[in-house]
Coordinates of C-alpha atoms and ligand atoms in Angstrom, one line a residue:
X245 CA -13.7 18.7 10.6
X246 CA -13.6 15.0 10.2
X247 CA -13.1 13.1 13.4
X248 CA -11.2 9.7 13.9
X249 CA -12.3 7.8 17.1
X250 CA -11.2 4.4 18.7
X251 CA -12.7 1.5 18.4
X252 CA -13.0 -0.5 21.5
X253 CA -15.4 -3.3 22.6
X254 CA -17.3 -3.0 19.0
X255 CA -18.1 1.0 19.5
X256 CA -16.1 4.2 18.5
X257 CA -15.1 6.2 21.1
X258 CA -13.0 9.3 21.5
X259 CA -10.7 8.5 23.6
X260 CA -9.0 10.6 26.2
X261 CA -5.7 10.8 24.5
X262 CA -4.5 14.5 23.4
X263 CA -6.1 14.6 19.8
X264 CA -4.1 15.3 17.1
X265 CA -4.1 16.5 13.5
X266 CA -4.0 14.4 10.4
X267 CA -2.7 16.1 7.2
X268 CA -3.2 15.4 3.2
X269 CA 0.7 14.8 2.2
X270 CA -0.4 16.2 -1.4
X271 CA -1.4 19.5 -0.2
X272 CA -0.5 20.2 3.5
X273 CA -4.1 20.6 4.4
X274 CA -5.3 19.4 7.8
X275 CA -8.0 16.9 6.9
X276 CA -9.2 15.2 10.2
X277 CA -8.6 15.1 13.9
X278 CA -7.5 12.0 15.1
X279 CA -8.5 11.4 18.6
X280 CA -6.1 9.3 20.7
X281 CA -5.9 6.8 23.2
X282 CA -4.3 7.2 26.7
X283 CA -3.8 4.4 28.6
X284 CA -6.7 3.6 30.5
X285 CA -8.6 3.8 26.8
X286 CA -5.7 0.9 25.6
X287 CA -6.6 -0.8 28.6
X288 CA -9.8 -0.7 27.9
X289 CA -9.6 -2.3 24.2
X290 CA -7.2 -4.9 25.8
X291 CA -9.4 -5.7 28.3
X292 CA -12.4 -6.1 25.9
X293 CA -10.2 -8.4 23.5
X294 CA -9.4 -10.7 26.5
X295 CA -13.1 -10.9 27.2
X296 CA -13.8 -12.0 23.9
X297 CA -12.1 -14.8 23.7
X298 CA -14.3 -16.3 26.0
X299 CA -17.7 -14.9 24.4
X300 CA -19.2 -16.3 21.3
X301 CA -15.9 -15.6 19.3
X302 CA -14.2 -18.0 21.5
X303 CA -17.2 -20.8 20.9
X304 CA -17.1 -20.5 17.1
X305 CA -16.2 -22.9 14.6
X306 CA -13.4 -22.3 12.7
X307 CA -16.3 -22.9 9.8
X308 CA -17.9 -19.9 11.3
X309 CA -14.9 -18.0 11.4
X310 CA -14.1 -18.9 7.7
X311 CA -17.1 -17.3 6.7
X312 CA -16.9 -14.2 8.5
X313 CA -13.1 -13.7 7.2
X314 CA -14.9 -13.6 3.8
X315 CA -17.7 -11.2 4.8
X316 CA -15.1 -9.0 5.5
X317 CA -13.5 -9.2 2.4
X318 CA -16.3 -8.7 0.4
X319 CA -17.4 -6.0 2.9
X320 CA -14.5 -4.2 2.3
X321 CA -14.5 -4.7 -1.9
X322 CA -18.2 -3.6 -1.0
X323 CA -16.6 -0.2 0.2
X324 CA -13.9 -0.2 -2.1
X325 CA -14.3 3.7 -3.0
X326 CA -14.2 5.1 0.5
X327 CA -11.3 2.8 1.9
X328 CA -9.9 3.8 -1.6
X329 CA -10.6 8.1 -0.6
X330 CA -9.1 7.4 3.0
X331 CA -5.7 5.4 2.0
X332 CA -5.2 8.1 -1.0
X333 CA -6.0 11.4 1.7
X334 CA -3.6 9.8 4.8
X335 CA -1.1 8.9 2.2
X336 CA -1.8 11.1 -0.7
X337 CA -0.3 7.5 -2.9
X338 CA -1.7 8.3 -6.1
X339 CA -5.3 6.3 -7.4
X340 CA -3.9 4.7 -9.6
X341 CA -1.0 2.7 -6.7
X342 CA -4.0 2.4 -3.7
X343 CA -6.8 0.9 -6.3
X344 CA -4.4 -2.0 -7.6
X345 CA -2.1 -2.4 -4.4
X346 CA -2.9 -1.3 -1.2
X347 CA -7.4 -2.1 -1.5
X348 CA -7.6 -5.3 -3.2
X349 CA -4.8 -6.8 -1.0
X350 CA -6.2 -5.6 2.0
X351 CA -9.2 -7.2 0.8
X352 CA -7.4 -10.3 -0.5
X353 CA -5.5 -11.0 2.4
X354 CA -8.9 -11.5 4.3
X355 CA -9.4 -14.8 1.7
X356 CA -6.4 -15.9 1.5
X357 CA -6.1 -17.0 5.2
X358 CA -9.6 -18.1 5.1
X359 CA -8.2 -20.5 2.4
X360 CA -5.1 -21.1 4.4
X361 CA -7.0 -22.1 8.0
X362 CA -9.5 -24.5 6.1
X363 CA -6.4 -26.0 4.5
X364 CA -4.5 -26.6 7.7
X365 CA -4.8 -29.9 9.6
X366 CA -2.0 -30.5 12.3
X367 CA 0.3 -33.6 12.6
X368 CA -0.5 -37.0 14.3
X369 CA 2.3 -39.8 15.9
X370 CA 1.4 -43.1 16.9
X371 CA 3.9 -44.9 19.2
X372 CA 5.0 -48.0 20.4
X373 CA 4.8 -48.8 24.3
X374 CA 5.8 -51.4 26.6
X375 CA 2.5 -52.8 27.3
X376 CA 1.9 -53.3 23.2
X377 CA -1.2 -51.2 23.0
X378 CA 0.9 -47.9 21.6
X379 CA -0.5 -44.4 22.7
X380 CA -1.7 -41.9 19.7
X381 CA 0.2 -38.1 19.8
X382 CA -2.0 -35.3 18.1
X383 CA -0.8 -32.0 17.7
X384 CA -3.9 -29.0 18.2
X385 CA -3.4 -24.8 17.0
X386 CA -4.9 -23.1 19.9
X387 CA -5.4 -19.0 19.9
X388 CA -2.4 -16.9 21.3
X389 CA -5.0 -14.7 22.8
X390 CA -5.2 -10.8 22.5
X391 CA -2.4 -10.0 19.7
X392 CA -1.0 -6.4 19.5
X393 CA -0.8 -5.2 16.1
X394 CA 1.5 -2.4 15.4
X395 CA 2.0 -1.0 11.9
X396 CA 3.7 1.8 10.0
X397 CA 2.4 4.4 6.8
X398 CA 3.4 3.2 3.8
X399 CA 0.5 0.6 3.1
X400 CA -1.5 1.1 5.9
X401 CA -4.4 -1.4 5.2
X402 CA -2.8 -3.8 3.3
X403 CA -0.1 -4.4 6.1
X404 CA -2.5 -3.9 9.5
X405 CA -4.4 -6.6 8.0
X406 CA -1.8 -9.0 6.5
X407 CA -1.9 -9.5 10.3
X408 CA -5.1 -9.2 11.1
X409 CA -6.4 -11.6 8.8
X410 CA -4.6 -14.6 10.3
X411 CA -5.0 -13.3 14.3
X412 CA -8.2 -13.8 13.4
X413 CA -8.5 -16.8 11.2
X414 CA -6.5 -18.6 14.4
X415 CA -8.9 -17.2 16.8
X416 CA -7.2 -14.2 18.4
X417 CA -8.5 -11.3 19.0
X418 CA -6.2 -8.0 18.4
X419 CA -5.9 -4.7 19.4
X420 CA -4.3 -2.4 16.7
X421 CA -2.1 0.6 16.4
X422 CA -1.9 1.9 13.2
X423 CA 0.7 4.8 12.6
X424 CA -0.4 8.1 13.8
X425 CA 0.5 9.5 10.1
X426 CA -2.5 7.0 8.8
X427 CA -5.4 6.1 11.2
X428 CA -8.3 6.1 8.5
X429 CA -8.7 2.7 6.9
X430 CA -8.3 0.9 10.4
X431 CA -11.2 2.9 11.7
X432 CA -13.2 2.0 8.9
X433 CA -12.5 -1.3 9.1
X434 CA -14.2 -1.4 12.4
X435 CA -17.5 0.0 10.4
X436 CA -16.8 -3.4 8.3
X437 CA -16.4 -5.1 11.6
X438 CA -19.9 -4.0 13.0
X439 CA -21.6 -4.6 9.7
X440 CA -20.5 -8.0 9.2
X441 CA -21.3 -9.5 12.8
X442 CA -17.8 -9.5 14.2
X443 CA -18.4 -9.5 18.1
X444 CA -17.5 -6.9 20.2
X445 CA -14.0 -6.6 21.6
X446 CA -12.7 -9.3 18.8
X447 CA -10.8 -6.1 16.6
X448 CA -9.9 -3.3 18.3
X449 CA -8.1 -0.1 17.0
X450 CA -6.7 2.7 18.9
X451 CA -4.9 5.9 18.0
X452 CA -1.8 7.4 19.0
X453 CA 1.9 7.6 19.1
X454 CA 4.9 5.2 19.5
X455 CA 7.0 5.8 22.8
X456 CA 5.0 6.6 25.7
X457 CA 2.4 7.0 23.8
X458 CA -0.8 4.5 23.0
X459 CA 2.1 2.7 20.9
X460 CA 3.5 1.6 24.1
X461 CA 1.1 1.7 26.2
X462 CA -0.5 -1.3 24.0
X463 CA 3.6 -3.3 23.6
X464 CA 4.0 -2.6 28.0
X465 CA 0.4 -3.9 28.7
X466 CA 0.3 -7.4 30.5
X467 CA -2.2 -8.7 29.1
X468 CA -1.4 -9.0 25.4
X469 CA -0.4 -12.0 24.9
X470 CA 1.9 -11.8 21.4
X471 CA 3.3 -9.1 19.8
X472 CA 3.4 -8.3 15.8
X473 CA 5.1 -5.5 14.3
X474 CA 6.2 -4.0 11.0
X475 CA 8.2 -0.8 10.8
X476 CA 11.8 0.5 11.7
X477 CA 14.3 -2.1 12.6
X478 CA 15.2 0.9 15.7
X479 CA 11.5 0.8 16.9
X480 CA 11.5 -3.2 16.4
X481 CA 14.1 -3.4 18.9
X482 CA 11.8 -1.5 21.4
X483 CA 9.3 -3.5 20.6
X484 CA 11.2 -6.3 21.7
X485 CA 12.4 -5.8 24.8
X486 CA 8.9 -5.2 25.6
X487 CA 7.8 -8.3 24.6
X488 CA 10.6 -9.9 26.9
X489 CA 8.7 -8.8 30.1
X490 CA 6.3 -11.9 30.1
X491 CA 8.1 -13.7 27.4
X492 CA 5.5 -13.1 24.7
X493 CA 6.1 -14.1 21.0
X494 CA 6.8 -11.4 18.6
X495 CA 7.1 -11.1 15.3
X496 CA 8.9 -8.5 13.8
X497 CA 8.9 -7.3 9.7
X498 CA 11.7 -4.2 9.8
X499 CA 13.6 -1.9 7.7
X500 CA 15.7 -2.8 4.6
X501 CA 18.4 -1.7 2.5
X502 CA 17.9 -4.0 -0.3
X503 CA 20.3 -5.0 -3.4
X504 CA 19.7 -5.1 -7.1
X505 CA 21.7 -7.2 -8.6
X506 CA 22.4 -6.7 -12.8
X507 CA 24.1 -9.2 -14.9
X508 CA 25.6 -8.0 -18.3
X509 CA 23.2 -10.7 -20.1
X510 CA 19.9 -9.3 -18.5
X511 CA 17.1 -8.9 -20.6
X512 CA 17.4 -5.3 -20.3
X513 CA 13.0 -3.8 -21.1
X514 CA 12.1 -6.3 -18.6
X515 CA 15.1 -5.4 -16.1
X516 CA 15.1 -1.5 -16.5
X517 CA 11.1 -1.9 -15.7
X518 CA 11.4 -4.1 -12.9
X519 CA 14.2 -1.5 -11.5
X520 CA 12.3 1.2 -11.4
X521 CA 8.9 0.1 -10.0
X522 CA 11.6 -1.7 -7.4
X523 CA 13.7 1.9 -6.5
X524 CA 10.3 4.6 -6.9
X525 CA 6.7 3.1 -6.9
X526 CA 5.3 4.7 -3.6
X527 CA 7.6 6.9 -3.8
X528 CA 10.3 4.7 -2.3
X529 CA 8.2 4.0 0.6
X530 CA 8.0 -0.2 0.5
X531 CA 10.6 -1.8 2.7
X532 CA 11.4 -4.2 -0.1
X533 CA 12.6 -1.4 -2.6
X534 CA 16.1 -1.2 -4.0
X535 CA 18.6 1.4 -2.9
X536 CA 21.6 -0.4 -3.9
X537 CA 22.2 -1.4 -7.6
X538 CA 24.8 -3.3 -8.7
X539 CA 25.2 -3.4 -12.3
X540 CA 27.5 -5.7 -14.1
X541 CA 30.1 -3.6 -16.2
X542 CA 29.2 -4.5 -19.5
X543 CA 25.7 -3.2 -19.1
X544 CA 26.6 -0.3 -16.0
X545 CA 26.0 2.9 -18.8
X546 CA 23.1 1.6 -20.7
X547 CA 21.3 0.7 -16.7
X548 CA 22.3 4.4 -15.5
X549 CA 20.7 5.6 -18.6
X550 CA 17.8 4.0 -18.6
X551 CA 17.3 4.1 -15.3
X552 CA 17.5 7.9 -15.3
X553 CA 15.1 7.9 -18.0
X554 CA 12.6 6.0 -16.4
X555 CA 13.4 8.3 -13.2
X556 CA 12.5 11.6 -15.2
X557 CA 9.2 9.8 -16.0
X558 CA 6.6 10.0 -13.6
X559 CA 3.8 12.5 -13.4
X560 CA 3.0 14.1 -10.3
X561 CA -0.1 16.1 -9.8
X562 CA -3.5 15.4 -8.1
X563 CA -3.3 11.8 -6.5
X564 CA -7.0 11.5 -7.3
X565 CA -5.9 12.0 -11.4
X566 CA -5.5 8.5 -12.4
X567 CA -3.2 9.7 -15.2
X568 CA -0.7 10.5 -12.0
X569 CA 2.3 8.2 -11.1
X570 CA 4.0 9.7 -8.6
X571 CA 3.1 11.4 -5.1
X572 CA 4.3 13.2 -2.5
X573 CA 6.3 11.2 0.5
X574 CA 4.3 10.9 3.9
X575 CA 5.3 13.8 5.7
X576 CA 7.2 17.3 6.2
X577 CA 9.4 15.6 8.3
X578 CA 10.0 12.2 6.2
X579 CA 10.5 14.9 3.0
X580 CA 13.2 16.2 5.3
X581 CA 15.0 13.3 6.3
X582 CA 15.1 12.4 2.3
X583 CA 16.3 15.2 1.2
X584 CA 18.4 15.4 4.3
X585 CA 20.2 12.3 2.4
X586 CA 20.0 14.0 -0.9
X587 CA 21.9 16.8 0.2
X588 CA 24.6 14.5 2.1
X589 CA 25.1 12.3 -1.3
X590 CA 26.3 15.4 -3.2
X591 CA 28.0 16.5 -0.4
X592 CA 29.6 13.2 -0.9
X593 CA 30.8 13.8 -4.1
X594 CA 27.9 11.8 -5.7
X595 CA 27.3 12.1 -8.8
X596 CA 24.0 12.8 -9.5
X597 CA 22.4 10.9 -12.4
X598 CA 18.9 12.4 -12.4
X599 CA 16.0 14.2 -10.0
X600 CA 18.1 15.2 -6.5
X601 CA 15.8 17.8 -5.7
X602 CA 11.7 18.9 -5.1
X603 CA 10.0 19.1 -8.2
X604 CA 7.5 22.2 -8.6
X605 CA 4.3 20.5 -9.0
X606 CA 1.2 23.0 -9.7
X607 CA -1.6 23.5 -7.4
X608 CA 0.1 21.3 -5.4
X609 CA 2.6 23.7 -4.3
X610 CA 2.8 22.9 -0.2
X611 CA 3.2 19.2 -0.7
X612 CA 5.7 17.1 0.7
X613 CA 7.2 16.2 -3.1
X614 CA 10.7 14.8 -4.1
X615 CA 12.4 13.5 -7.4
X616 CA 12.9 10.4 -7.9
X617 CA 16.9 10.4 -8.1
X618 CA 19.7 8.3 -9.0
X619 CA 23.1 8.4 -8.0
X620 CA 26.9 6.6 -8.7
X621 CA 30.2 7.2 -7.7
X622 CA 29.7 6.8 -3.7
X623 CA 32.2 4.6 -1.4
X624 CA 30.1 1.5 -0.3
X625 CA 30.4 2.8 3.5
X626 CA 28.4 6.1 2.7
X627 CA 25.5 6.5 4.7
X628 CA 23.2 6.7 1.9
X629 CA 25.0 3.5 0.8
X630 CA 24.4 1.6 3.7
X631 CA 21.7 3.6 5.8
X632 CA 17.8 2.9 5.0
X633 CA 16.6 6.2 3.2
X634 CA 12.8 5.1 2.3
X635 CA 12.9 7.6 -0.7
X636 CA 12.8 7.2 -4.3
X637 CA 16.5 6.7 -4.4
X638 CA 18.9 4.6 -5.1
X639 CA 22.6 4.2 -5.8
X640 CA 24.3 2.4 -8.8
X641 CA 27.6 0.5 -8.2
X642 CA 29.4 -1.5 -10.8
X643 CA 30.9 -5.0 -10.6
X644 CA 33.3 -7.3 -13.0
X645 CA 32.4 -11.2 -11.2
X646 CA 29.0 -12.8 -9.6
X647 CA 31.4 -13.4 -6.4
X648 CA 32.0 -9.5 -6.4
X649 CA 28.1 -8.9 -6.7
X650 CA 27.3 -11.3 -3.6
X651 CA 29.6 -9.7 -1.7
X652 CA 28.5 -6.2 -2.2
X653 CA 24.9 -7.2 -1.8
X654 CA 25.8 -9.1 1.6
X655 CA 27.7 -6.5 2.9
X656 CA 24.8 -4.8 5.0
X657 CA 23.3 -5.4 8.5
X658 CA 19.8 -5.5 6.8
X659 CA 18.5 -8.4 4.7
X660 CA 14.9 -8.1 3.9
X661 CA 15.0 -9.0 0.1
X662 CA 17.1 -8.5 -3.3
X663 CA 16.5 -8.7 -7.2
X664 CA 18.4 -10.3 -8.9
X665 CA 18.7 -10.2 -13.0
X666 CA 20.2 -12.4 -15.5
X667 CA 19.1 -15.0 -18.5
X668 CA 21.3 -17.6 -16.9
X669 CA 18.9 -20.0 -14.8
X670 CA 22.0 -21.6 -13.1
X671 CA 23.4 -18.0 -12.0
X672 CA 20.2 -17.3 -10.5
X673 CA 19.9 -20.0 -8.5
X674 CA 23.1 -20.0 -7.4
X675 CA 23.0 -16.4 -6.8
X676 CA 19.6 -16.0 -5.1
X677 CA 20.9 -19.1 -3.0
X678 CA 24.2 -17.2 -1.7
X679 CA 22.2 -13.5 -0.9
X680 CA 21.4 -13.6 2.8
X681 CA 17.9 -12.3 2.9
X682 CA 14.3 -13.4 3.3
X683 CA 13.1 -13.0 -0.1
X684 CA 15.3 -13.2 -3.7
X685 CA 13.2 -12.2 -6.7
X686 CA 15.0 -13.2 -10.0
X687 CA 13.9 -11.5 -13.3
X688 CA 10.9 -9.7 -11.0
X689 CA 10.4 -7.5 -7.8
X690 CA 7.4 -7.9 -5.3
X691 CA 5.7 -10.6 -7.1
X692 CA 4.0 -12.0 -4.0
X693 CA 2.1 -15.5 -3.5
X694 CA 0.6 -14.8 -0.2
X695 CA 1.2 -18.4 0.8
X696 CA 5.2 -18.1 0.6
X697 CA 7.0 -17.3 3.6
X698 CA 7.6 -13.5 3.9
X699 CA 10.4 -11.7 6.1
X700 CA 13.7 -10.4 6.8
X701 CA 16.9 -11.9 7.8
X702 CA 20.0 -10.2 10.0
X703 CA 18.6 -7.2 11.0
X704 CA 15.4 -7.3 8.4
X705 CA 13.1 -9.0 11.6
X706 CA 12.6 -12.0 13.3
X707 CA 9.7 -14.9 12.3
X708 CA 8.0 -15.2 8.5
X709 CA 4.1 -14.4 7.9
X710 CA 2.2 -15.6 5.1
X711 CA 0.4 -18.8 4.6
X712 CA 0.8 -21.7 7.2
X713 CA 4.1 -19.6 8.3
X714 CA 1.2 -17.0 9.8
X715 CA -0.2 -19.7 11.3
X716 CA 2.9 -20.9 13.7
X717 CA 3.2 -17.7 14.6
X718 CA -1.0 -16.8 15.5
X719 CA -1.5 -19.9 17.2
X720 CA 0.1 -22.0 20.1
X721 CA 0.7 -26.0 18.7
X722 CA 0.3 -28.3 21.4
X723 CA 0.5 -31.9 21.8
X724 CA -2.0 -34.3 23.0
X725 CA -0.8 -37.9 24.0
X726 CA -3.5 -41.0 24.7
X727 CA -2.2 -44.0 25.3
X728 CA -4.3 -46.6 23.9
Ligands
NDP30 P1 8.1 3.2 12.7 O1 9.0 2.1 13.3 O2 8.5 4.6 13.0 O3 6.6 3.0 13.2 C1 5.9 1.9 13.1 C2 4.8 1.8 14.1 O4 5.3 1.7 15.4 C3 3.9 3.1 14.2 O5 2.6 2.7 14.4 C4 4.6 3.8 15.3 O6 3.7 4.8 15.9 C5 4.8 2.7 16.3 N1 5.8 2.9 17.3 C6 6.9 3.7 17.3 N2 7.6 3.6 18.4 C7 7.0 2.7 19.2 C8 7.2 2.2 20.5 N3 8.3 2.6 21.3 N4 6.4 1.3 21.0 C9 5.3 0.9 20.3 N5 5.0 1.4 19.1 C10 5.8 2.3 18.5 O7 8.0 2.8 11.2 P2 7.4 3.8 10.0 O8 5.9 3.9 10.4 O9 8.2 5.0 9.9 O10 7.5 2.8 8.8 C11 8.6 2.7 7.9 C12 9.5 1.6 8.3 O11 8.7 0.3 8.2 C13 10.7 1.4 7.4 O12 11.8 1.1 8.2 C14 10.3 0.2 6.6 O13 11.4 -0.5 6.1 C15 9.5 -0.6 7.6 N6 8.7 -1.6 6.9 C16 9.0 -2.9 6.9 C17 8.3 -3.9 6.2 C18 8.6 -5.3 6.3 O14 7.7 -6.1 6.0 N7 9.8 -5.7 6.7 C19 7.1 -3.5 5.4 C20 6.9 -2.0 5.4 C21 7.6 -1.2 6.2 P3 3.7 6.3 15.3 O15 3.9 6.2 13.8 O16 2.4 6.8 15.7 O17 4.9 7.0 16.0

């Protein structure tokens, strides 16, 4: 059986954490052991990635740095196909999601703050003083230090190193947790590590659970020095009160329960397509998907319709079949907790537009599968109205006015991100200007420059990552002040 071993101070060890089994969502099948950390083996990796600030990582130009940021990228495009294998078995996402999405972006994100930390300069003030000869201010981005990196399942490269890439374009060093449900592609990365030169102790990764657990263990420790986290807005709130002792930064990207929003003059093709990648692709497993639609009444029947069309439209099967569309959710217990919801919505008195159920999918038989599934007719305070499901769900409520529609979209604790779709440019500003979230897509869904700002509002996190908005957050600005 396949073993999955720390990485700590640039070697893989097993760890003396209780070792645990890692299944194939597709099929049930145990397909590696993942041995965990305890604490004196996070202690270890936290230790190593303080000493490595001051070793050779710590002397290097941020030229030098630059360059290795793109080794890794190219060393991971270089081992596309297995990093491709181990997101597809932890996740069982099909081929044809992990080889666009989750690999090339995990990749990418390695450039792009390459790009972003040879852009970045930092401010300069001169002022006036009594004595007429002025004094110079310059602002310089120092490391944090040792960052903890916590991340969750549903893309488990392309999010561990949307925050790895700029800890280490800044000069951190980091320590990761990935979630216990997905531990492969951060252990590989450490082969990528290795092969490219990255010194010892500079990425770390160790395996485990949240609460007292290597999860903790890693948030508790003293000497990390920030803390970044994406996952449940319940776990964030752990996560920050740990960060309190010591008053370390954090950074948190949580959960979501996003709104759709469908005027009656949207262009429908282009809106029904947008909706459904937005409430299934990944099996409703991306924090920015929609669970709330609200449709305009002039167009309500014809988006329920089409909606539950495109819903009825996915092929499951093999996730290595690149003619498949739709997988199985992460695990028997996430499959429970959806269909826990599925079950409450009729219950309800939902009524129940398409999918609701497992679908029977051959050979495949002990997978964790679900429908995608569309709903209407539920109060606004529902639970599966107002509670984050993270299922190929959603919930279609229609409006008559745009003030109507903002206030049924703003009428959750979450704010992560809406859609928002209409052929009138001045609605959509005005609209996408009045949503309280982090991100408004108009006519789109998860179109991403990697240089915008990215994150929640209300109860969606705290901080933005992405471009120089990573870089405030990585690095410490301080000011230097000469007088002349
Ligand atoms: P969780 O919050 O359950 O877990 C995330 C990570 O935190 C895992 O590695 C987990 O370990 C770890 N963890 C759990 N408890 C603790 C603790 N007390 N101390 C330290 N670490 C801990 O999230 P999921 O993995 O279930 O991911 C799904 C969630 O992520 C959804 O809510 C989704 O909306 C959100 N998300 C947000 C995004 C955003 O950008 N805003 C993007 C993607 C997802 P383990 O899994 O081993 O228990």
């Amino acid at each position: 059986m396949k073993q999955i071993n720390n990485f700590i101070n640039g070697q893989f060890v097993t760890g003396s954490g209780e070792a645990y089994e890692n299944r194939y969502p597709a099929t049930d099948e145990v397909i590696s052991i993942v041995n965990a950390a305890d604490k004196d083996d996070v202690d270890a990796a936290v230790t190593a990635a303080k000493k490595a600030l001051d070793g050779p990582w710590g002397r290097m130009s941020v030229a030098e740095r630059i360059a290795l940021l793109r080794k890794l990228a190219d060393g991971i495009q270089a081992r596309f196909d297995e990093f491709l294998e181990a997101e597809v078995r932890d996740t069982g996402k099909p081929v044809s999601i992990a080889s666009h999405i989750d690999i090339p972006r995990g990749a990418a994100n390695f450039n792009i703050f390459a790009d972003q930390i040879a852009a970045t300069g930092a401010e300069t003030f001169e002022m006036a003083t009594p004595d007429g000869n002025g004094a110079l201010n310059y602002s310089v981005r120092l490391p944090q230090g040792v960052i903890g990196v916590i991340c969750p399942w549903n893309l488990p490269l392309l999010l561990m190193t949307w925050k790895v890439a700029p800890a280490l374009a800044c000069g951190n060093t980091v320590v990761v947790k990935p979630s216990e449900e997905t531990p492969s592609t951060a252990t590989l990365l450490g082969e990528v590590m290795q092969s490219v030169g990255i010194p010892d102790g500079v990425y770390n990764v160790v395996h485990g659970f949240g609460p007292d657990s290597a999860g903790e263990f890693l948030t508790s420790h003293p000497d990390v020095d920030a803390l970044t986290f994406t996952g449940e807005t319940r776990t964030g709130e752990a996560i920050m009160q740990a960060a309190s002792k010591g008053v370390r930064p954090v950074s948190l990207e949580l959960g979501g329960k996003n709104p759709g929003v469908v005027f009656d003059d949207a262009d429908l093709d282009q809106t029904l397509e947008g909706l459904a990648r937005s409430c299934f692709v990944n099996t409703g497993q991306v924090c920015l998907g929609t669970e709330r639609l609200y449709v305009q009444r002039g167009i309500f029947d014809q988006v329920v319709e089409g909606l539950a069309d495109k819903a009825k439209s996915y092929a499951y099967g093999d996730p290595f079949n690149p003619d498949t569309t739709m997988g199985p959710l992460i695990s028997r217990k996430h499959l429970q907790k959806v269909q826990g919801y599925y079950d409450k919505a009729i219950s309800a008195g939902a009524t129940l537009i398409a999918g609701g159920g497992a679908p029977d999918v051959k050979g495949f038989e002990d997978g964790y599968w679900i429908q995608p599934t569309v709903w209407t007719g539920l109060s606004e305070q529902d639970a599966v109205v107002t509670e984050e499901i993270f299922g190929p769900c959603t919930h279609i409520t229609p409006f008559d006015t745009e003030e109507e529609a903002i206030h049924l979209a703003n009428n959750s604790p979450y704010g992560l991100a809406t859609s928002i779709w209409t052929t009138n440019l001045s609605r959509a500003h005005r609209v996408a200007g009045k949503i309280d979230v982090g991100i408004s897509w108009v006519n789109c869904w998860f179109l991403r420059d990697l240089r915008t700002p990215f994150g929640g509002a209300k109860r969606s996190g705290i901080g933005r990552e992405g471009g120089v908005h990573s870089l405030e957050f990585y690095t410490e600005l301080r000011n230097i002040c000469v007088k002349l």
